[in-house]
Short mmCIF file of C-alpha atoms and ligand atoms in Angstrom, two decimals:
data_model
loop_
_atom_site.label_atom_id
_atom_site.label_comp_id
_atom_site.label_asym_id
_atom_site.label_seq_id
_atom_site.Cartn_x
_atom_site.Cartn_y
_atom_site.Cartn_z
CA UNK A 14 8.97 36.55 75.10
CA UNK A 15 7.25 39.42 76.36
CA UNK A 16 3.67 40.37 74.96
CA UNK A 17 5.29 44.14 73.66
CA UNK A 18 7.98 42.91 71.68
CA UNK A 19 5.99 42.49 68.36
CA UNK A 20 6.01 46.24 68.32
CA UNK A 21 9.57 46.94 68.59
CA UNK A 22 10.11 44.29 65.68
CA UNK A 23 8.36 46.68 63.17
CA UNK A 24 11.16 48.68 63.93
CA UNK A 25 14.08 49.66 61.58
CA UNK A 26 17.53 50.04 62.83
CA UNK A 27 16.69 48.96 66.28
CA UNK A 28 18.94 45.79 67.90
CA UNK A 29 16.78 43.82 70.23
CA UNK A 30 18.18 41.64 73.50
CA UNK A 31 16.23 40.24 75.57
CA UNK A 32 16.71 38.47 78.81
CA UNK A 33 19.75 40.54 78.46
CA UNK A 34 22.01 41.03 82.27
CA UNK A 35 22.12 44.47 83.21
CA UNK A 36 25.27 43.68 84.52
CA UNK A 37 26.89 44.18 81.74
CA UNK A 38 25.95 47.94 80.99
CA UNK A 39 26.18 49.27 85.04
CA UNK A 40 28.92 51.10 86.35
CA UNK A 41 28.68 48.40 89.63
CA UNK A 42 28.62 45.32 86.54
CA UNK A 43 25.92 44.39 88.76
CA UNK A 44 22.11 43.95 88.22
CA UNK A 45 19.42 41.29 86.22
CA UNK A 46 18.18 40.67 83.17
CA UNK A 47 15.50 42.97 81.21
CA UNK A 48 14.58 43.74 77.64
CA UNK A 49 17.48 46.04 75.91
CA UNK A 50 16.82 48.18 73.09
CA UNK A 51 19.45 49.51 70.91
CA UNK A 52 18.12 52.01 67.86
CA UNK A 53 20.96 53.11 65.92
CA UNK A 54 19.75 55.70 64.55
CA UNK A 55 17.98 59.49 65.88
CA UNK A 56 14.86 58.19 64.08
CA UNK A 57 14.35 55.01 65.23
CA UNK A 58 15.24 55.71 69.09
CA UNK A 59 12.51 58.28 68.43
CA UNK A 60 9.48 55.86 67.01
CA UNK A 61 11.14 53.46 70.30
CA UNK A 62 10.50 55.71 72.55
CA UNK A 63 6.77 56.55 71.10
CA UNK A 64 5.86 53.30 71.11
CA UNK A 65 6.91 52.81 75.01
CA UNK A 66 4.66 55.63 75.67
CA UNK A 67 1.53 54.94 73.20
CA UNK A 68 1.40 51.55 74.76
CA UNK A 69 2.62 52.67 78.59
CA UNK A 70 5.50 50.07 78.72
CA UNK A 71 7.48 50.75 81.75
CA UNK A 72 10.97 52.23 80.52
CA UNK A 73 14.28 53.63 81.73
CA UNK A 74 16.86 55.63 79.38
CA UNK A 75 20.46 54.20 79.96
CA UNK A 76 23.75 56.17 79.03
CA UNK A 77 26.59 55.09 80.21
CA UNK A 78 24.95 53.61 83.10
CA UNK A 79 28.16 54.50 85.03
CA UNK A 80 25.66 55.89 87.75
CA UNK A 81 23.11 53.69 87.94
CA UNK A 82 22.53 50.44 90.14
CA UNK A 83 20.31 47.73 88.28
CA UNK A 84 18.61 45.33 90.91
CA UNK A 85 19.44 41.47 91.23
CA UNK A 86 15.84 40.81 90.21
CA UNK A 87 16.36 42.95 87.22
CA UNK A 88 13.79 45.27 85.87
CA UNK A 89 10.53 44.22 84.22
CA UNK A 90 10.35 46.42 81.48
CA UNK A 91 11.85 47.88 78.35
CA UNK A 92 15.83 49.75 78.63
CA UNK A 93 16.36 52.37 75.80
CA UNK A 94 20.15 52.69 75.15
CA UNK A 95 20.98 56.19 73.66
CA UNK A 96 24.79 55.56 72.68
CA UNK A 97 24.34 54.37 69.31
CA UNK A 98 21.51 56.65 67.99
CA UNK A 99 22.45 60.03 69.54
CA UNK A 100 25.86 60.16 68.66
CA UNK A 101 26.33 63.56 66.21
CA UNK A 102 28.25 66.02 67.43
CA UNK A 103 28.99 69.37 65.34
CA UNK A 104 30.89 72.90 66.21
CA UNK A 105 29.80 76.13 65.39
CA UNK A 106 32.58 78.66 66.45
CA UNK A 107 32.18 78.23 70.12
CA UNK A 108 29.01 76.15 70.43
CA UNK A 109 29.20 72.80 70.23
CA UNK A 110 26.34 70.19 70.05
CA UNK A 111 26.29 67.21 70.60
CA UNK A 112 23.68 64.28 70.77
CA UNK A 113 23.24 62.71 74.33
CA UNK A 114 24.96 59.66 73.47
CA UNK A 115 28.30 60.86 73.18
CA UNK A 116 30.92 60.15 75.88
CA UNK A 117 32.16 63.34 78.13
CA UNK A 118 35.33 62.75 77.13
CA UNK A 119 34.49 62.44 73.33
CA UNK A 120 32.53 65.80 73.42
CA UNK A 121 35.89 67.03 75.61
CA UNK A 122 38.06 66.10 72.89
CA UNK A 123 36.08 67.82 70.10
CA UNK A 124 36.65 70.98 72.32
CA UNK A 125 40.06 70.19 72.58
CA UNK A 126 40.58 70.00 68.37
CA UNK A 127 38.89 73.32 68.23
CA UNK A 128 40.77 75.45 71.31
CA UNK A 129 37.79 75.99 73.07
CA UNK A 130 38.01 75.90 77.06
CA UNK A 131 35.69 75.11 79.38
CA UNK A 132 35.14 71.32 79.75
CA UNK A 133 38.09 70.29 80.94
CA UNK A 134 36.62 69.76 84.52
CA UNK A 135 34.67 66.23 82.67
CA UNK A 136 37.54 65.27 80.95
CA UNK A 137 37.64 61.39 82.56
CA UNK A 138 34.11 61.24 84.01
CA UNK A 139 32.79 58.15 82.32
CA UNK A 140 29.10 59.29 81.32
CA UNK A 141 27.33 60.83 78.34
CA UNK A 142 26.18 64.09 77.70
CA UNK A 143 22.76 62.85 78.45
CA UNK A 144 23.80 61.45 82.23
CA UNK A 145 25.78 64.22 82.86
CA UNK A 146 22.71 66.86 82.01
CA UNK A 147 20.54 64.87 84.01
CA UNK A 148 22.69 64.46 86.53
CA UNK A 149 24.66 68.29 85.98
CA UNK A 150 27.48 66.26 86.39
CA UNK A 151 30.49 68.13 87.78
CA UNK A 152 34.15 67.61 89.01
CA UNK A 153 37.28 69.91 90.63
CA UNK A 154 35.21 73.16 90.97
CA UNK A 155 33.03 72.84 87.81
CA UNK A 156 30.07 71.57 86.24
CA UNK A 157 27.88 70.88 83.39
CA UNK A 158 25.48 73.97 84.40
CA UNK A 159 28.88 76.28 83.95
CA UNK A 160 28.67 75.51 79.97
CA UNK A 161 25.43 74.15 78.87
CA UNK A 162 23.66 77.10 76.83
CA UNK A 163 20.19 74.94 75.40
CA UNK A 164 18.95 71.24 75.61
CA UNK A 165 16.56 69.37 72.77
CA UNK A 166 14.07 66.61 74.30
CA UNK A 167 11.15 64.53 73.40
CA UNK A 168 8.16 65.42 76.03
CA UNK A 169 6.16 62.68 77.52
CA UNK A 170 4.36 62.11 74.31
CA UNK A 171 7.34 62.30 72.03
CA UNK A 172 7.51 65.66 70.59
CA UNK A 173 10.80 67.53 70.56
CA UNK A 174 11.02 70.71 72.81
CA UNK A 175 13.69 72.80 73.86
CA UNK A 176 14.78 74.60 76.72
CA UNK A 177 17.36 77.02 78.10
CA UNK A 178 19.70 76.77 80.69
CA UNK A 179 17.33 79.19 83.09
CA UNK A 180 14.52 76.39 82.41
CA UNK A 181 16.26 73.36 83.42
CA UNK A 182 16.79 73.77 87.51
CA UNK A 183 20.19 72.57 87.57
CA UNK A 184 21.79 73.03 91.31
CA UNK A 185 24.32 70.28 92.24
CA UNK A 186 23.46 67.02 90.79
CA UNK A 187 20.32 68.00 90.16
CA UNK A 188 18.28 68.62 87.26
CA UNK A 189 14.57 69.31 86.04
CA UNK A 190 14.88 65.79 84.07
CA UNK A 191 15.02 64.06 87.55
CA UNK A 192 11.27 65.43 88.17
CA UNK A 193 10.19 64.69 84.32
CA UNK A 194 11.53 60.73 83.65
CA UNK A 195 9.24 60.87 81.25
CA UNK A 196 11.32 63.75 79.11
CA UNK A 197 14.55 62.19 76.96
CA UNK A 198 17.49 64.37 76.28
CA UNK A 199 18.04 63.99 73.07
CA UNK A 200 21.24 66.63 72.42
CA UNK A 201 22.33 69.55 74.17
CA UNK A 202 24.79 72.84 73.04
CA UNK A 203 27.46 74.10 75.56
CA UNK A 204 28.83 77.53 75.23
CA UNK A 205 32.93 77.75 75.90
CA UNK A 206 35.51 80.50 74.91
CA UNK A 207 38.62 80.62 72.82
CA UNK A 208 41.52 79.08 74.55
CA UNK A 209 45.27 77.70 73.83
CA UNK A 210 45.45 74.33 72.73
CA UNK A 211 48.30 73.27 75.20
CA UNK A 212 46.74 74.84 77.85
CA UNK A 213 43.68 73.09 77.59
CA UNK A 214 45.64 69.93 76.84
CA UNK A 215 47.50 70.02 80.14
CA UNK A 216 44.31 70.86 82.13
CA UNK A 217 42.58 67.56 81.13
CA UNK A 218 45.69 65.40 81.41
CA UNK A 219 46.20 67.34 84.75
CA UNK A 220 42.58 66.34 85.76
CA UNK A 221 42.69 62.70 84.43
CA UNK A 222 45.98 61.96 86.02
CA UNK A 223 44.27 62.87 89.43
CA UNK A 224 41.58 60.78 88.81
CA UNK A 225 43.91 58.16 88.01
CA UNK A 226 45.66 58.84 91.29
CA UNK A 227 42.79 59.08 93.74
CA UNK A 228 39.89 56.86 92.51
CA UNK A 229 39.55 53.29 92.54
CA UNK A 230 39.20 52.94 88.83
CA UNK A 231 40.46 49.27 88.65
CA UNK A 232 37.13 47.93 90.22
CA UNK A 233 33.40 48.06 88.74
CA UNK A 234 31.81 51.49 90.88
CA UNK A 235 29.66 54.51 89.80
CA UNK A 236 32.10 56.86 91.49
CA UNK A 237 31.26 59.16 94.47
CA UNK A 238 28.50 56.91 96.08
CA UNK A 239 26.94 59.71 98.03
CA UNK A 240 26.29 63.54 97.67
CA UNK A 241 28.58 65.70 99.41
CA UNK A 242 26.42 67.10 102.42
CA UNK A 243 26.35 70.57 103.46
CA UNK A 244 29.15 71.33 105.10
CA UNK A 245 31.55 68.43 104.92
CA UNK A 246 32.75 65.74 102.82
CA UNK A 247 31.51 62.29 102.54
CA UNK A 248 34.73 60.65 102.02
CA UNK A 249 35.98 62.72 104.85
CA UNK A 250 33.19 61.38 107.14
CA UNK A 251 33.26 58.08 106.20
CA UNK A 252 36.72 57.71 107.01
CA UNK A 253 36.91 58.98 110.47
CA UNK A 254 34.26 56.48 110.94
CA UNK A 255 36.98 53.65 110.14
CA UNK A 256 35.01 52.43 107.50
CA UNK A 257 37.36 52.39 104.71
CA UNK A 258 37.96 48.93 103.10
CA UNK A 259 34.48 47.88 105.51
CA UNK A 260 32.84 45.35 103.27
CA UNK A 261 29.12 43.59 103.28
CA UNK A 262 29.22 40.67 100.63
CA UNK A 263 31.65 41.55 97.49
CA UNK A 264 30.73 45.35 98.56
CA UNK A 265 33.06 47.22 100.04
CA UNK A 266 34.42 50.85 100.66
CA UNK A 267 37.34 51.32 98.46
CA UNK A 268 40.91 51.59 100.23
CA UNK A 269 41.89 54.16 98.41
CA UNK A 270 39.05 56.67 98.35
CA UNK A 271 36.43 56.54 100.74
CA UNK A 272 33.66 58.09 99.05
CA UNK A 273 33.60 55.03 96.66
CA UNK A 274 31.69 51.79 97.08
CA UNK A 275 33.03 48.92 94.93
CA UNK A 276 32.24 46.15 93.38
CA UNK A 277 35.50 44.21 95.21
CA UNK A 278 34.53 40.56 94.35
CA UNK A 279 31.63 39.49 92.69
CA UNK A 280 28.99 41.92 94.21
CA UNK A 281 25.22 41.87 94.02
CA UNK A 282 22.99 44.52 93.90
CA UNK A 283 21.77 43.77 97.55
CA UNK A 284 25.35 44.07 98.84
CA UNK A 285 26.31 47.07 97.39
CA UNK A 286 22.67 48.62 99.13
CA UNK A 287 23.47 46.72 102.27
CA UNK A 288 26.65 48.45 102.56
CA UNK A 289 25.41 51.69 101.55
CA UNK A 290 22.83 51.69 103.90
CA UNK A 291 25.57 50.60 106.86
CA UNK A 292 27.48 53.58 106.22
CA UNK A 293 24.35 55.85 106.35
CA UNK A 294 23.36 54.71 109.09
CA UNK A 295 27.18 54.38 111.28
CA UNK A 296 27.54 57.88 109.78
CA UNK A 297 24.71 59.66 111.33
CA UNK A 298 25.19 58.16 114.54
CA UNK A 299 28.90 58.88 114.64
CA UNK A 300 28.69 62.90 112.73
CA UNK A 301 25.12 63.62 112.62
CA UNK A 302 25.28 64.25 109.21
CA UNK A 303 22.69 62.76 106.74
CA UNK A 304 24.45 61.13 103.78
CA UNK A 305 21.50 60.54 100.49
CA UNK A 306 22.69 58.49 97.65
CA UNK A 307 24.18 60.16 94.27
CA UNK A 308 23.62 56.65 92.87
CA UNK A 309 20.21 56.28 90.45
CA UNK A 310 18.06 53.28 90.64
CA UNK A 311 17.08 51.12 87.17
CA UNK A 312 13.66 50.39 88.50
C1 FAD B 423 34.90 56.08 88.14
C2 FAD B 423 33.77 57.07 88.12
C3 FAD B 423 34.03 58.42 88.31
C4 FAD B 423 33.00 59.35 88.30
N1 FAD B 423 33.29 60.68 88.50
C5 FAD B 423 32.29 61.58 88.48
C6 FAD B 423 32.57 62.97 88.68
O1 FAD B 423 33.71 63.40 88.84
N2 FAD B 423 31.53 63.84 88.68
C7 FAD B 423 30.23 63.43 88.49
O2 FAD B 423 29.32 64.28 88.51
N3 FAD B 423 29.94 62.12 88.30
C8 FAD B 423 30.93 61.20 88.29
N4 FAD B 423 30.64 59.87 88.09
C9 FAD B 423 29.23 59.44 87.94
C10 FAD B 423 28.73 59.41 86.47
O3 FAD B 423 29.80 59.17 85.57
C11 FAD B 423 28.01 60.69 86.10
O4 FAD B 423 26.86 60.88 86.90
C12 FAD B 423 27.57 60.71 84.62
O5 FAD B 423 27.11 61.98 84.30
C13 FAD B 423 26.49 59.67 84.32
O6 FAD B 423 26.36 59.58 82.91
P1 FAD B 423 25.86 58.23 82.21
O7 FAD B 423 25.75 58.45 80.77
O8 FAD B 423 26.71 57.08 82.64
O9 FAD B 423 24.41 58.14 82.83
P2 FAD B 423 23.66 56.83 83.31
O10 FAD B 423 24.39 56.26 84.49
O11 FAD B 423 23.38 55.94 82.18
O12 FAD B 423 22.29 57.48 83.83
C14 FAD B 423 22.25 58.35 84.94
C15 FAD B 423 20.85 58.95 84.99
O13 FAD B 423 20.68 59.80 83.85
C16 FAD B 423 19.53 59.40 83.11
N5 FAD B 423 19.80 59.63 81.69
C17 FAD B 423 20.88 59.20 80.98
N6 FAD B 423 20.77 59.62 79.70
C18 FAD B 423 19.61 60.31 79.61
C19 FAD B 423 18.92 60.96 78.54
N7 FAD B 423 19.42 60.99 77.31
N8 FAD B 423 17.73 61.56 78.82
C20 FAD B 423 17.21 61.52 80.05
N9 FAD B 423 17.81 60.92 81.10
C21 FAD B 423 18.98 60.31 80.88
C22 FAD B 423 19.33 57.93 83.44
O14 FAD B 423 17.99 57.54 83.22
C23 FAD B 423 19.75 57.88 84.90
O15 FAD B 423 18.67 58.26 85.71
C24 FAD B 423 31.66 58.91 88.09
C25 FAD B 423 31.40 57.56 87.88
C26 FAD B 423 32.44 56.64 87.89
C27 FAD B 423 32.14 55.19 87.64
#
């Protein structure tokens, strides 16, 4: 058992696993064991997440985890799980807010009930509010940037704060919590419009049945592997480098879209980076063009 544990036992309303595979909460369903912390409620994730900092226990902040790669070693530390805690969500004509453990396609569906447009884009993007801030998540000419109005936090020693969309320095996939990992999202409000229900309705089924079209979704993957690069597409690239269906290990380049590494059979950690780092590297040589991960590392 590790030495910090005592603390988080104090705890209310916070589920404990230890030696826990990170496997099982990755969007690869790849990665080692670690300490998992659950709080179920906004309070106790809150006195968590103090007592990481007071006593400088090395921490990451999991949503979904459907973009994040855990290593085969697993990580040596403490993983704070928002799902269960941050899950409120309420509407205020055309605001909603919503904690940062709500799905996308929850918060999407709340729009939905209420006619307001705007989100549609996420609808089927498998992350939480709090991923898809950090990560301004977007999809089919759209992202999270377009709608979010203001975002609550706790600092890096615990207080709340609050900041507007002009403070955040979102650009694609890119946001000012990727500087701060010491600053937890803890809810955010997005600003939409008025809309017709069926309208909005057929947008996200539109969008979802693409998805479903295109993407690989019957295999373990946290989507588009790599950032598109300036001026072309990585799926494009990787293609006319013959690399589709390429694989290292259980690792390979998904058949059907390019731009996706799987988890084909049984996958580690090191496979899915081996191959990644293959296609960098036959990509540059072949295009020229530099292709940086999208993927974010539990470490
Ligand atoms: C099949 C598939 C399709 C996808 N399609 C898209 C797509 O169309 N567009 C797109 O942009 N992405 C896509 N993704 C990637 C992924 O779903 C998004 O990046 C999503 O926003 C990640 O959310 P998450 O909750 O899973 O975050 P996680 O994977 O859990 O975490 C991602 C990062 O955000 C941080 N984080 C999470 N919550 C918080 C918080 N509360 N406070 C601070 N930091 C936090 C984590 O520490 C980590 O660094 C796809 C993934 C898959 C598997």
């Amino acid at each position: 058992m590790k030495e910090y544990i005592d603390l988080f036992n104090r705890l209310p309303n916070l589920i404990i696993l230890e030696d826990e595979p990170l496997a099982r909460y990755t969007g690869f369903r790849t990665g080692g064991p670690s300490t998992v912390l659950i709080p179920t409620e906004e309070s106790s994730f809150v006195e968590a997440y103090r007592t990481i900092i007071n006593n400088h226990i090395p921490f990451f902040v999991l949503g979904n985890g459907s973009n994040v790669l855990a290593l085969d070693e697993g990580f040596d530390g403490v993983v704070l799980v928002t799902k269960r805690a941050l899950n409120h969500i309420s509407v205020d004509e055309t605001t909603i807010t919503s904690g940062s453990g709500i799905s996308l396609s929850e918060l999407c569906r709340v729009a939905l009930n209420h006619d307001l447009t705007g989100l549609e884009f996420a609808y089927g993007i498998p992350g939480t509010i709090g991923g898809a801030v950090y990560m301004n998540a977007g999809a089919y000419g759209s992202e999270i940037c377009n709608v979010l109005n203001k975002v609550v936090y706790l600092d890096e020693n615990g207080n709340y704060r609050e900041k507007n969309l002009s403070e955040l320095d979102l650009s694609y996939r890119h946001s000012i919590f990727q500087a701060q990992k010491n600053w937890i999202i803890l809810s955010a409000s997005f600003s939409l419009e008025k809309g017709d229900h069926d309208t909005i309705l057929g947008k996200m089924n539109e969008l979802l049945n693409r998805r479903i079209e295109k993407q690989p979704l019957d295999y373990p993957s946290c989507g588009s592997t790599f950032k598109r690069p300036v001026g072309s597409y990585a799926s494009k690239l990787i293609d006319e480098c013959g690399l589709k269906g390429f694989s290292i290990g259980g690792a390979a380049v998904s058949e059907k879209h390019a731009g996706f590494v799987i988890n084909k059979n049984k996958a580690t950690t090191s496979d899915i980076l081996e191959l990644c780092h293959y296609v960098q590297h036959i990509v540059k040589d072949a295009t020229g063009f530099d292709l940086e991960l999208e993927i974010e590392f539990l470490k």
